[in-house]
Amino acid sequence: MAKQPTRDDVARLAGTSTAVVSYVVNGGPRNVRPETRKRVLEAIEQLGYRPNASAQSLSRGRSDLFALLVPDLANPYLAELAQRLEEEFFRRDMVLVVGDSHDDQDRESTILEAFRRQQIAGLAWYGVTQPLPLDLLEDASFPVVLLNEPDGQRMGNHSRITRLVADEQEAARIATEHLLQHGRTRVAMVAGPKGRHNARERIRGWRLALRQAGLDEGVVINGPFTRAGGVQAAQALIDSGADAVVVSNELQATGLLRELHRAGVAVPEDIAVVVLNGTALSEFLWPPVTSVDVPVSSQAEAIADFVTGTDRARDLSVTSRLTKRASCGCSYFSKD
C-alpha cells in the first residue's frame, strides 16, 4: 500500500515550513502571503494530501460535526428530522452524526459523552426523560437545541442553549376538534407512557377540546410510542365503545390500524383516526391517516441557524398544521 502523503511532504514540496502548511489548512491563526499559500495549495493538490480531521478539530477547538441524539430512530418523525438535518448541515459544509439511545438513559449519557470528546460544533437533543438531565451539559462549549425540554426557565440565561418549542397541547386540541367536526362524540386518546410530559400535554389538549364541546371525557389508553404500543391499545379502544381516537404518533397508529383491521373494525366508518406528529408516512398507511404535523424542514433550518450562529433566539417556535386524509372521514384527495 502506498504511503499517504504527510504535512512534512507538503512543506518540502512547497519549500516552506510545516507550521505554514498548518496555517493554510486550518485558516490561521497566522496570515500567509498569497504566493506562499498558492505554493502550499498546489503541493496539496499534487500530492493528494488529506488533512487529519482530528488534528484540525483540536487546532480550531471544534470539529465540523453536528450531533443529533434521539431515543428511537424507528420513530418516523425523528427519522425524518434526522434526514432533513443531514441535508441542511451538508449544505452548510457540516456533517451530521446521529446517536440512538434506544430509550435508555445510561446509553444516552454514554453517547453524549462520546459526542463531547469529538468536540462537536453543536447538538440537537431529544431526551429519553422530561425534564432533560441538563447537568450532562455542564460546561458545554457548543450550542445546544433541546427538542423536548418542557421548562425553559431551568436554562437560565445560558445563551448557547435553546429549546425547540412545539405546543403538544394545541396539536391534540386541533386533532380532537377535527374529529368532533365530523360528528364524533366518543373520542378516545391513545397516549404515551404515563409520567411523560409530552403525553400529559397531549391529554390536556384532548380534554380541553372535549370540555369546550360539552362532551364527557373518553378513555385514555397509555402505552409506549411504538408499533407494539398501538397493537396493545387496539382491544381497549374497541372495548371502550369509542367512535374516534387521537393517536399520539405514527408508530402507534401503524400498529393500531393493523389490529383494527384484523378485528373487522372499519376506519373511518366505525372509528375515525387522527394522528399527532405526522410525517410523509401518514399518506401511505391505509387508509391514509389524517395528521397534525409540525413541518420538519422549517425545524431543521431553525436548528441549523442556531448552532451555526445565524440566530440566537431564546426559543425556536414551530406551529402545528392539520393535513386531512381519509382516516377521519375526509376525502382522500382533500387539500384543505
mmCIF file of C-alpha atoms in Angstrom, residues 31 50 61 79 95 124 150 204 210 217 256 263 275 284 297-298 300:
data_model
loop_
_atom_site.group_PDB
_atom_site.id
_atom_site.type_symbol
_atom_site.label_atom_id
_atom_site.label_comp_id
_atom_site.label_asym_id
_atom_site.label_seq_id
_atom_site.Cartn_x
_atom_site.Cartn_y
_atom_site.Cartn_z
ATOM 1 C CA ASN A 31 -1.729 35.049 7.897
ATOM 2 C CA ARG A 50 -5.726 14.989 3.063
ATOM 3 C CA GLY A 61 -11.314 23.912 19.270
ATOM 4 C CA ALA A 79 -36.063 9.728 11.299
ATOM 5 C CA VAL A 95 -21.621 16.665 8.768
ATOM 6 C CA ALA A 124 -29.804 18.760 18.953
ATOM 7 C CA PRO A 150 -40.621 21.438 28.815
ATOM 8 C CA ARG A 204 -54.651 18.103 28.288
ATOM 9 C CA LEU A 210 -63.993 17.759 24.721
ATOM 10 C CA GLU A 217 -64.194 12.592 28.621
ATOM 11 C CA LEU A 256 -53.403 0.270 15.860
ATOM 12 C CA ALA A 263 -60.713 -7.236 14.316
ATOM 13 C CA VAL A 275 -52.505 11.024 14.468
ATOM 14 C CA PHE A 284 -49.088 5.696 2.773
ATOM 15 C CA SER A 297 -37.916 21.244 7.101
ATOM 16 C CA SER A 298 -38.546 24.514 8.948
ATOM 17 C CA ALA A 300 -34.165 21.713 10.622
#
